[in-house]
Amino acid sequence: MKINVEYKIRRILDINLIILTGPLVWEKNAILPVSETGMLIWEMLSRGTDLASLERAVTDEFDVEPSEARKDILTFIRYLIKREFLIK
Amino acid sequence: MTAVMGNKREPEEQFIYIIQCFIHKVRPDIQVIGNSGKLRYLAGIHGLTAVLDYINILYPDVFPEYPKEEAGRSLTRAACLMALKNAQMEETEKLLSGHGISYIPFKGYVLKRLYPEPELRSFGDVDILIHSDDRKKCNDCLLNAGYTLCKDWEPVYSYRKGNLYLEVHTELLDTEISSRVRCREFFKKDPWGNTVQTGYCRQEFSAEYHFLYLIAHIAKHISGSGAGIRMYLDLALFLEHTPEMDWNWLIKALEETRLIHLSSHIFLLLERCFGIKIPVEYDRPEDEKYLLFLEYTMEAGTFGFENRGRGSIIMKKKSVEESGPVAVIMEKLFPSADTLKARYRYLQKAPWLLPAAWVHRFILTGRKATSHMQEAKAIMYADPEETERLIRIQEELGL
C-alpha cells in the first residue's frame, strides 16, 4: 500500500491536517483533519509500512488493545482507499 | 506589558488585553467569567475567532465557561479553511510563475506569517499586484486554469476558484482615499521599486513600504465604513517582527501622503492597547480623541459593517459634498464621469460614453435591483446624528 497523492501536513497545537496539493488541492475534500493516531498511520503508510508494523506502532504509542488498534487502522485505511488517497 | 484600562472588567477591555497577551506570547492573567459570549461576539465581528480559540486551547483556565473541546472544534474548522486557501494560493503562485507573470502578494496573505500559526490570520481574499502590461496574459492564464472572473473593475480584477478569491491589482489604490490625503499618486509612482525578490516571479514589498500601505489601507476603510482591531493587530505583529524598519523613510512618507495625523492615533493605539513601543517621537492625540478613536474601532467589526447604519456610512461619504438623500441615491445609481473614469478608462478619452459605462457597471457588478432598492431605503432613513458622528471622527483622523 502506498500514499497516492501529493500532500503536506500542518500541525496547529493538537490539530493535525493533511492537505492535498497539486491539482487535487481544488477538490472538494482536499483537506483531512486527523487524530494523533490517524497522523501516525498516515506517516507510516507514506513510508510503505505493512499492516503488522502499523498495529505494533499504534499499540506501542497509544494505550489501546491490538484488536481495537487493528479495527481502527482498517477503518482508516478503507476510508483512504475510498477517497483514492491510498492505492494497494 | 501595558495594562489596557482599569481592572479589565469590561468585555472590550478583556478582549484587547487577551490580544495583547497573544502578541507578546504570555498567559493572560485573567479569568473570563460572565463575558464569554460577548468576547466570542467581539472576536467574531473582528475576524479573530481563531485567535481567541487558540488562546482558549493554550490556556483553558482563562475561559472556565467555554470548553476547550468546543474551542478545538471551532479552531479546526477555521484552520481547515485557511490551510486550504493557503494551499490553493500556493498552486496559483506556481501557475503565475510558470507563465512568467511577475507578482507581489500583499496584505493578509503575506501578514499571516507574522502569526504564531498562519491559519490564525483569516482573510476573505488574496491580493496581488501585477504589471498592467501583464493584465491580458494573467487573465488568459487564470481563465484557462479554470478560474472564474468575478469582477472586472479596472484596475482591480477578481477571480474565484475553489475556496480562493483572488484580487488582481494593476494599481495599489484605484481612487484617492479622501480629499485630504495624497495617497494614490504616491502608491502609483513606483511600487515595483520598493520590493525584494522572494521567488522567480515573486516579489514582496519592503517592510516600510508595506507598513505604509497598511496604514493607507486602514485610511481607505475608515473613509468607507470603518476599520476594526484586526488591522491594528496586524500592525502590532508587523512591528514586533520588524525591529529594524527605516522609520525616517516611513515618517517622511506619512507626511507626504498626509497620513501622519491618522498614524499618530494608530501609534497611540498600538502603544496603549498592545504595549508596542514606537521608536520615534510623534504628536500624541489628546486622551478624549484617542478614546473616541478606540471606541469607533471596537464598535463595528473588521470593516465597520457591524452595528453601523449602512445609510449613515453612504451619507457620510457623500455629505462631505453636502448632498441630500435623493441626490446621493441618484449619484449611487448614476455616478458622474469623474467618479467612474478611474475604473473605466475609456471615459477618460470619451466622457460621452458615460451611459455605456452605467450599463457596463450594472452588468459587471451583477447587483440586483432589490439590492439598489435596499440601499436607497437605507440612505433615506439614515440617522443624521450617526452620520454627523462618523464625519466628525473621520475629520478628527485627518481624512
Coordinates of C-alpha atoms in Angstrom, one line a residue:
Chain A
M1 CA 0.0 0.0 0.0
K2 CA 1.2 3.5 -0.7
I3 CA 0.0 7.1 -0.5
N4 CA -1.2 8.1 -3.9
V5 CA -1.4 11.9 -3.6
E6 CA 0.8 14.9 -3.2
Y7 CA 0.2 16.4 0.2
K8 CA 1.5 18.4 3.0
I9 CA 1.0 18.2 6.7
R10 CA 0.1 21.1 9.1
R11 CA 0.1 20.8 12.9
I12 CA -1.6 23.6 14.8
L13 CA -1.5 22.9 18.6
D14 CA -3.1 19.4 18.7
I15 CA -4.8 19.7 15.3
N16 CA -3.4 17.6 12.5
L17 CA -4.3 18.4 8.9
I18 CA -3.4 16.5 5.8
I19 CA -3.7 18.9 2.8
L20 CA -3.7 17.6 -0.7
T21 CA -1.5 19.7 -3.0
G22 CA -1.0 19.8 -6.8
P23 CA -4.2 19.6 -8.9
L24 CA -6.1 17.8 -6.1
V25 CA -6.0 21.0 -3.9
W26 CA -9.1 22.2 -5.8
E27 CA -11.1 19.0 -5.0
K28 CA -14.0 19.5 -2.6
N29 CA -12.4 17.3 0.2
A30 CA -8.8 18.4 -0.3
I31 CA -8.2 18.6 3.5
L32 CA -8.4 15.9 6.0
P33 CA -8.3 16.7 9.8
V34 CA -7.0 13.6 11.6
S35 CA -6.3 12.5 15.2
E36 CA -2.8 11.7 16.5
T37 CA -3.4 8.0 15.7
G38 CA -4.5 8.9 12.2
M39 CA -1.4 11.0 11.7
L40 CA 0.9 8.2 12.9
I41 CA -0.8 5.8 10.5
W42 CA -0.6 8.2 7.6
E43 CA 3.1 8.9 8.2
M44 CA 3.9 5.2 8.4
L45 CA 1.8 4.5 5.3
S46 CA 3.8 7.2 3.5
R47 CA 6.9 5.1 4.3
G48 CA 5.3 2.0 2.9
T49 CA 4.8 0.3 6.3
D50 CA 2.9 -3.0 6.3
L51 CA -0.2 -3.7 8.4
A52 CA 1.5 -5.7 11.1
S53 CA 4.1 -2.9 11.8
L54 CA 1.2 -0.4 11.8
E55 CA -0.6 -2.4 14.5
R56 CA 2.6 -2.6 16.6
A57 CA 3.3 1.1 16.3
V58 CA -0.2 2.1 17.3
T59 CA -0.4 -0.2 20.3
D60 CA 3.1 0.9 21.4
E61 CA 2.3 4.6 21.0
F62 CA -1.3 4.6 22.4
D63 CA -3.0 2.8 25.2
V64 CA -5.1 0.5 23.0
E65 CA -5.7 -3.2 22.7
P66 CA -4.2 -4.8 19.5
S67 CA -7.7 -5.9 18.3
E68 CA -9.0 -2.4 18.8
A69 CA -5.9 -0.9 17.0
R70 CA -6.4 -3.3 14.0
K71 CA -10.1 -2.3 13.7
D72 CA -9.2 1.5 13.8
I73 CA -6.4 1.1 11.3
L74 CA -8.5 -0.9 8.9
T75 CA -11.4 1.7 9.1
F76 CA -9.0 4.5 8.4
I77 CA -7.3 2.6 5.5
R78 CA -10.7 1.7 3.9
Y79 CA -11.6 5.4 4.1
L80 CA -8.3 6.4 2.5
I81 CA -8.7 3.8 -0.3
K82 CA -12.3 5.0 -0.9
R83 CA -11.0 8.6 -1.4
E84 CA -8.2 7.2 -3.6
F85 CA -5.5 8.7 -1.2
L86 CA -4.1 5.2 -0.9
I87 CA -3.5 2.5 -3.5
K88 CA -2.9 -1.1 -3.0
Chain B
M1 CA 3.3 45.0 29.3
T2 CA 0.9 47.8 29.3
A3 CA -2.4 47.4 31.2
V4 CA -5.2 48.3 28.9
M5 CA -7.6 50.1 31.2
G6 CA -8.6 49.8 34.8
N7 CA -9.0 46.3 36.1
K8 CA -10.3 44.8 32.9
R9 CA -13.8 44.1 33.8
E10 CA -15.5 45.2 30.6
P11 CA -15.5 42.6 27.8
E12 CA -13.9 45.1 25.4
E13 CA -11.0 45.6 27.8
Q14 CA -10.6 41.9 28.4
F15 CA -10.7 41.2 24.7
I16 CA -7.9 43.8 24.0
Y17 CA -5.9 42.5 26.9
I18 CA -6.1 38.9 25.6
I19 CA -5.0 40.1 22.1
Q20 CA -2.1 41.9 23.8
C21 CA -1.1 38.7 25.5
F22 CA -1.4 36.9 22.2
I23 CA 1.1 39.4 20.6
H24 CA 3.6 39.0 23.5
K25 CA 3.1 35.2 23.8
V26 CA 2.2 35.3 27.5
R27 CA -0.6 33.8 29.5
P28 CA -3.4 36.2 30.1
D29 CA -3.6 36.9 33.8
I30 CA -7.4 37.0 34.0
Q31 CA -10.4 34.6 34.1
V32 CA -13.2 35.4 31.8
I33 CA -16.4 34.8 33.8
G34 CA -19.8 36.0 32.6
N35 CA -18.4 37.6 29.5
S36 CA -17.5 34.6 27.3
G37 CA -20.4 35.2 24.9
K38 CA -19.6 38.8 24.5
L39 CA -15.9 38.0 23.9
R40 CA -16.7 35.5 21.3
Y41 CA -19.0 38.0 19.7
L42 CA -16.3 40.6 19.6
A43 CA -13.8 38.1 18.2
G44 CA -16.4 37.1 15.6
I45 CA -17.0 40.6 14.3
H46 CA -13.3 41.4 14.3
G47 CA -12.3 38.3 12.4
L48 CA -10.3 37.0 15.4
T49 CA -12.3 33.9 16.5
A50 CA -9.4 31.6 15.6
V51 CA -7.1 33.7 17.8
L52 CA -9.4 33.5 20.7
D53 CA -9.8 29.8 20.2
Y54 CA -6.0 29.4 20.1
I55 CA -5.7 31.3 23.4
N56 CA -8.5 29.2 24.9
I57 CA -6.8 25.9 24.0
L58 CA -3.4 27.1 25.2
Y59 CA -4.8 28.5 28.5
P60 CA -8.1 26.8 29.2
D61 CA -8.3 28.2 32.7
V62 CA -8.6 31.7 31.3
F63 CA -12.0 30.7 29.9
P64 CA -13.6 28.4 32.6
E65 CA -17.0 28.8 31.0
Y66 CA -16.0 27.9 27.4
P67 CA -15.0 24.3 26.9
K68 CA -11.6 23.7 25.4
E69 CA -13.1 21.0 23.2
E70 CA -15.6 23.5 21.7
A71 CA -12.7 25.9 21.0
G72 CA -10.8 23.0 19.4
R73 CA -13.7 22.2 17.1
S74 CA -14.1 25.8 16.1
L75 CA -10.3 26.2 15.5
T76 CA -10.2 23.1 13.4
R77 CA -13.0 24.4 11.2
A78 CA -11.2 27.7 10.7
A79 CA -7.8 26.2 10.3
C80 CA -9.1 23.8 7.6
L81 CA -10.5 26.7 5.6
M82 CA -7.4 28.8 5.9
A83 CA -5.0 26.0 5.3
L84 CA -6.9 25.1 2.1
K85 CA -6.9 28.7 0.9
N86 CA -3.2 28.9 1.6
A87 CA -2.5 25.7 -0.3
Q88 CA -4.7 26.8 -3.2
M89 CA -2.9 30.2 -3.4
E90 CA 0.4 28.3 -3.4
E91 CA -0.8 26.5 -6.5
T92 CA -1.9 29.8 -8.0
E93 CA 1.6 31.2 -7.4
K94 CA 3.1 28.2 -9.2
L95 CA 0.7 28.9 -12.1
L96 CA 1.7 32.6 -12.3
S97 CA 5.4 31.9 -12.1
G98 CA 5.0 29.1 -14.8
H99 CA 3.6 31.8 -17.1
G100 CA 6.4 34.3 -16.3
I101 CA 4.0 36.7 -14.6
S102 CA 5.7 38.8 -12.0
Y103 CA 3.5 39.5 -9.0
I104 CA 3.6 40.9 -5.5
P105 CA 1.3 39.4 -2.9
F106 CA 0.4 41.8 -0.1
K107 CA -1.9 42.3 2.9
G108 CA -3.3 39.2 4.7
Y109 CA -1.7 36.5 2.6
V110 CA 1.8 37.9 3.5
L111 CA 0.9 39.1 7.0
K112 CA -0.3 35.6 8.0
R113 CA 3.3 34.5 8.6
L114 CA 3.6 37.1 11.5
Y115 CA 1.1 35.0 13.4
P116 CA 2.3 32.0 15.5
E117 CA 0.3 29.8 13.1
P118 CA -0.5 31.3 9.7
E119 CA -4.0 29.8 9.8
L120 CA -5.0 32.1 12.7
R121 CA -5.0 35.1 10.3
S122 CA -8.3 34.9 8.5
F123 CA -8.8 36.6 5.2
G124 CA -11.5 36.6 2.6
D125 CA -9.4 37.3 -0.5
V126 CA -5.8 37.2 -1.6
D127 CA -4.4 40.4 -3.1
I128 CA -1.6 40.5 -5.7
L129 CA -0.2 43.3 -7.7
I130 CA 0.9 42.7 -11.3
H131 CA 2.2 44.9 -14.1
S132 CA -0.6 46.4 -16.1
D133 CA 1.2 45.1 -19.3
D134 CA 0.7 41.5 -17.9
R135 CA -3.1 42.1 -17.5
K136 CA -4.1 40.1 -20.5
K137 CA -1.6 37.4 -20.1
C138 CA -2.7 37.0 -16.4
N139 CA -6.4 36.9 -17.3
D140 CA -5.9 34.3 -20.1
C141 CA -3.7 32.2 -17.8
L142 CA -6.3 32.2 -14.9
L143 CA -9.3 31.6 -17.2
N144 CA -7.5 28.7 -18.9
A145 CA -6.8 27.2 -15.5
G146 CA -10.4 27.2 -14.5
Y147 CA -10.7 30.4 -12.5
T148 CA -13.9 32.4 -12.9
L149 CA -13.8 36.1 -13.5
C150 CA -16.0 37.7 -10.8
K151 CA -15.3 41.5 -11.2
D152 CA -13.6 43.4 -13.9
W153 CA -13.2 46.7 -12.2
E154 CA -10.1 48.3 -13.7
P155 CA -7.6 48.4 -12.0
V156 CA -8.8 45.5 -9.9
Y157 CA -9.9 42.2 -11.3
S158 CA -11.2 39.4 -9.1
Y159 CA -11.3 35.6 -9.8
R160 CA -12.7 32.6 -7.9
K161 CA -11.6 29.0 -7.9
G162 CA -12.3 26.5 -5.2
N163 CA -12.1 28.4 -1.8
L164 CA -9.8 31.0 -3.2
Y165 CA -11.0 34.6 -4.1
L166 CA -8.1 36.3 -5.9
E167 CA -7.9 40.1 -6.4
V168 CA -5.5 41.0 -9.1
H169 CA -4.5 44.7 -9.0
T170 CA -2.6 46.7 -11.6
E171 CA -2.5 49.7 -9.2
L172 CA -2.4 49.7 -5.4
L173 CA -5.2 52.3 -5.0
D174 CA -8.0 52.6 -7.5
T175 CA -9.2 56.0 -6.3
E176 CA -7.9 58.7 -3.8
I177 CA -8.8 57.8 -0.3
S178 CA -10.2 61.2 0.6
S179 CA -9.7 64.8 -0.5
R180 CA -7.4 65.4 2.5
V181 CA -4.7 62.9 1.7
R182 CA -2.3 62.3 -1.2
C183 CA -2.0 58.5 -1.4
R184 CA -3.0 57.5 -4.9
E185 CA -0.1 59.3 -6.7
F186 CA 2.4 58.1 -4.0
F187 CA 1.4 54.4 -4.5
K188 CA 1.2 54.8 -8.3
K189 CA 4.8 56.1 -8.6
D190 CA 7.0 53.1 -8.2
P191 CA 5.6 50.1 -6.2
W192 CA 7.9 47.7 -8.0
G193 CA 10.9 49.8 -7.0
N194 CA 10.1 49.2 -3.3
T195 CA 10.3 45.4 -3.3
V196 CA 12.6 42.5 -2.6
Q197 CA 12.7 39.4 -4.8
T198 CA 11.3 36.4 -3.0
G199 CA 10.9 33.9 -5.8
Y200 CA 11.4 33.5 -9.6
C201 CA 8.5 35.8 -10.4
R202 CA 7.6 36.7 -6.8
Q203 CA 8.4 39.9 -5.1
E204 CA 7.3 41.4 -1.7
F205 CA 7.2 45.0 -0.6
S206 CA 9.9 46.3 1.6
A207 CA 8.9 46.4 5.3
E208 CA 8.5 50.2 5.3
Y209 CA 6.5 50.3 2.1
H210 CA 4.2 47.6 3.1
F211 CA 3.7 49.1 6.6
L212 CA 2.8 52.5 4.9
Y213 CA 0.4 50.7 2.6
L214 CA -1.3 49.0 5.5
I215 CA -1.9 52.5 7.1
A216 CA -3.2 53.8 3.8
H217 CA -5.5 50.7 3.7
I218 CA -6.8 51.5 7.2
A219 CA -7.4 55.1 6.0
K220 CA -9.3 53.7 3.0
H221 CA -11.6 51.7 5.2
I222 CA -12.1 54.5 7.7
S223 CA -13.1 56.7 4.8
G224 CA -15.5 54.0 3.8
S225 CA -17.3 52.1 6.6
G226 CA -14.6 51.6 9.2
A227 CA -11.6 49.5 10.3
G228 CA -11.6 47.0 13.1
I229 CA -9.0 45.9 15.6
R230 CA -7.5 43.1 13.4
M231 CA -5.9 45.7 11.2
Y232 CA -4.1 47.1 14.2
L233 CA -3.2 43.6 15.4
D234 CA -1.5 43.1 12.0
L235 CA 0.5 46.3 12.5
A236 CA 1.4 45.3 16.1
L237 CA 2.7 41.9 14.9
F238 CA 4.4 43.7 12.0
L239 CA 6.4 45.9 14.3
E240 CA 7.2 43.1 16.7
H241 CA 8.7 41.2 13.8
T242 CA 10.5 44.1 12.1
P243 CA 12.7 45.8 14.7
E244 CA 15.0 47.3 12.0
M245 CA 12.4 49.2 9.9
D246 CA 13.5 52.5 8.3
W247 CA 11.4 54.9 10.4
N248 CA 12.9 58.0 8.8
W249 CA 11.6 56.9 5.4
L250 CA 8.3 56.0 6.9
I251 CA 7.7 59.3 8.7
K252 CA 8.7 61.2 5.6
A253 CA 6.3 59.1 3.5
L254 CA 3.5 59.5 6.1
E255 CA 3.9 63.3 5.8
E256 CA 4.0 63.2 2.0
T257 CA 0.8 61.1 1.8
R258 CA -0.7 63.2 4.6
L259 CA -1.4 60.2 6.7
I260 CA 0.7 61.4 9.6
H261 CA -2.3 62.6 11.7
L262 CA -4.1 59.2 11.4
S263 CA -0.8 57.4 12.1
S264 CA -0.4 59.3 15.4
H265 CA -3.7 57.8 16.5
I266 CA -2.7 54.4 15.3
F267 CA 0.7 54.6 17.1
L268 CA -1.0 55.5 20.3
L269 CA -3.5 52.7 20.0
L270 CA -0.6 50.2 19.3
E271 CA 1.2 51.5 22.4
R272 CA -1.8 51.6 24.8
C273 CA -3.7 48.6 23.7
F274 CA -0.9 46.3 22.7
G275 CA 2.2 47.5 24.5
I276 CA 4.1 48.1 21.3
K277 CA 7.0 50.6 21.6
I278 CA 7.0 53.2 18.8
P279 CA 10.7 54.1 18.4
V280 CA 10.0 57.7 17.1
E281 CA 8.5 60.8 18.6
Y282 CA 5.0 61.7 17.4
D283 CA 2.2 64.0 18.3
R284 CA 0.1 62.1 20.8
P285 CA -3.6 62.8 20.4
E286 CA -5.5 64.0 23.4
D287 CA -7.0 61.2 25.6
E288 CA -10.5 62.2 24.7
K289 CA -9.8 61.9 20.9
Y290 CA -7.9 58.7 21.4
L291 CA -10.7 57.1 23.3
L292 CA -13.2 58.2 20.7
F293 CA -11.0 56.5 18.0
L294 CA -10.7 53.3 20.1
E295 CA -14.5 53.1 20.6
Y296 CA -15.0 53.7 16.9
T297 CA -12.5 50.9 16.1
M298 CA -14.1 48.4 18.6
E299 CA -17.8 49.0 17.9
A300 CA -18.3 47.9 14.3
G301 CA -16.0 44.9 13.5
T302 CA -13.3 44.3 10.9
F303 CA -14.7 46.5 8.1
G304 CA -17.1 48.7 10.1
F305 CA -20.3 47.0 8.9
E306 CA -21.5 45.8 12.3
N307 CA -23.8 48.0 14.4
R308 CA -23.3 50.8 12.0
G309 CA -26.1 52.1 9.7
R310 CA -25.4 51.4 6.1
G311 CA -27.3 54.6 5.2
S312 CA -25.1 56.7 7.5
I313 CA -22.0 55.2 6.0
I314 CA -23.1 56.2 2.5
M315 CA -24.4 59.6 3.6
K316 CA -21.1 60.2 5.5
K317 CA -19.1 59.7 2.2
K318 CA -21.4 62.0 0.3
S319 CA -22.3 64.6 3.0
V320 CA -18.8 66.0 2.5
E321 CA -20.2 67.2 -0.8
E322 CA -23.3 68.4 1.1
S323 CA -25.8 66.4 -1.0
G324 CA -29.3 65.5 0.2
P325 CA -30.5 61.8 0.3
V326 CA -32.2 61.9 -3.2
A327 CA -29.0 63.4 -4.8
V328 CA -27.0 60.7 -3.1
I329 CA -29.3 57.9 -4.4
M330 CA -29.0 59.3 -7.9
E331 CA -25.3 59.6 -7.7
K332 CA -25.1 56.0 -6.4
L333 CA -27.2 54.7 -9.3
F334 CA -25.8 57.0 -12.0
P335 CA -22.3 58.1 -10.9
S336 CA -20.7 61.0 -12.8
A337 CA -18.0 60.5 -15.4
D338 CA -15.4 61.9 -13.0
T339 CA -16.3 59.2 -10.4
L340 CA -16.3 56.4 -13.0
K341 CA -13.3 57.3 -15.1
A342 CA -10.8 55.7 -12.6
R343 CA -12.5 52.3 -13.2
Y344 CA -13.5 52.7 -16.8
R345 CA -10.6 54.3 -18.6
Y346 CA -12.4 54.7 -21.9
L347 CA -14.3 57.6 -20.1
Q348 CA -11.0 59.5 -19.8
K349 CA -10.8 59.8 -23.6
A350 CA -14.6 59.7 -24.3
P351 CA -16.7 61.1 -21.4
W352 CA -19.7 60.9 -23.8
L353 CA -19.7 57.1 -23.2
L354 CA -21.0 57.7 -19.7
P355 CA -24.4 55.9 -20.3
A356 CA -22.5 52.9 -21.7
A357 CA -20.3 52.9 -18.6
W358 CA -23.5 52.8 -16.4
V359 CA -24.7 49.7 -18.3
H360 CA -21.2 48.2 -18.1
R361 CA -21.2 48.8 -14.4
F362 CA -24.6 47.3 -13.8
I363 CA -23.6 44.2 -15.7
L364 CA -20.1 43.8 -14.1
T365 CA -21.2 44.4 -10.5
G366 CA -24.1 42.0 -11.0
R367 CA -26.1 43.8 -8.4
K368 CA -29.8 43.1 -8.4
A369 CA -32.5 45.8 -8.4
T370 CA -33.5 44.8 -4.9
S371 CA -30.1 45.5 -3.6
H372 CA -30.2 49.0 -5.1
M373 CA -33.7 49.5 -3.5
Q374 CA -32.4 48.4 -0.1
E375 CA -29.5 50.8 -0.4
A376 CA -31.8 53.7 -1.4
K377 CA -34.1 52.9 1.6
A378 CA -31.0 52.8 3.9
I379 CA -30.0 56.3 2.6
M380 CA -33.5 57.7 3.0
Y381 CA -33.7 56.5 6.6
A382 CA -30.1 57.3 7.6
D383 CA -29.7 58.6 11.1
P384 CA -28.4 62.2 10.7
E385 CA -26.7 62.1 14.2
E386 CA -24.9 58.9 13.4
T387 CA -23.8 60.4 10.0
E388 CA -22.6 63.5 11.8
R389 CA -20.6 61.5 14.3
L390 CA -18.9 59.4 11.6
I391 CA -18.0 62.6 9.7
R392 CA -16.6 64.1 12.8
I393 CA -14.4 61.1 13.6
Q394 CA -13.1 60.9 10.1
E395 CA -12.2 64.6 10.2
E396 CA -10.5 64.1 13.6
L397 CA -8.3 61.5 12.0
G398 CA -7.3 63.9 9.2
L399 CA -9.2 62.0 6.5

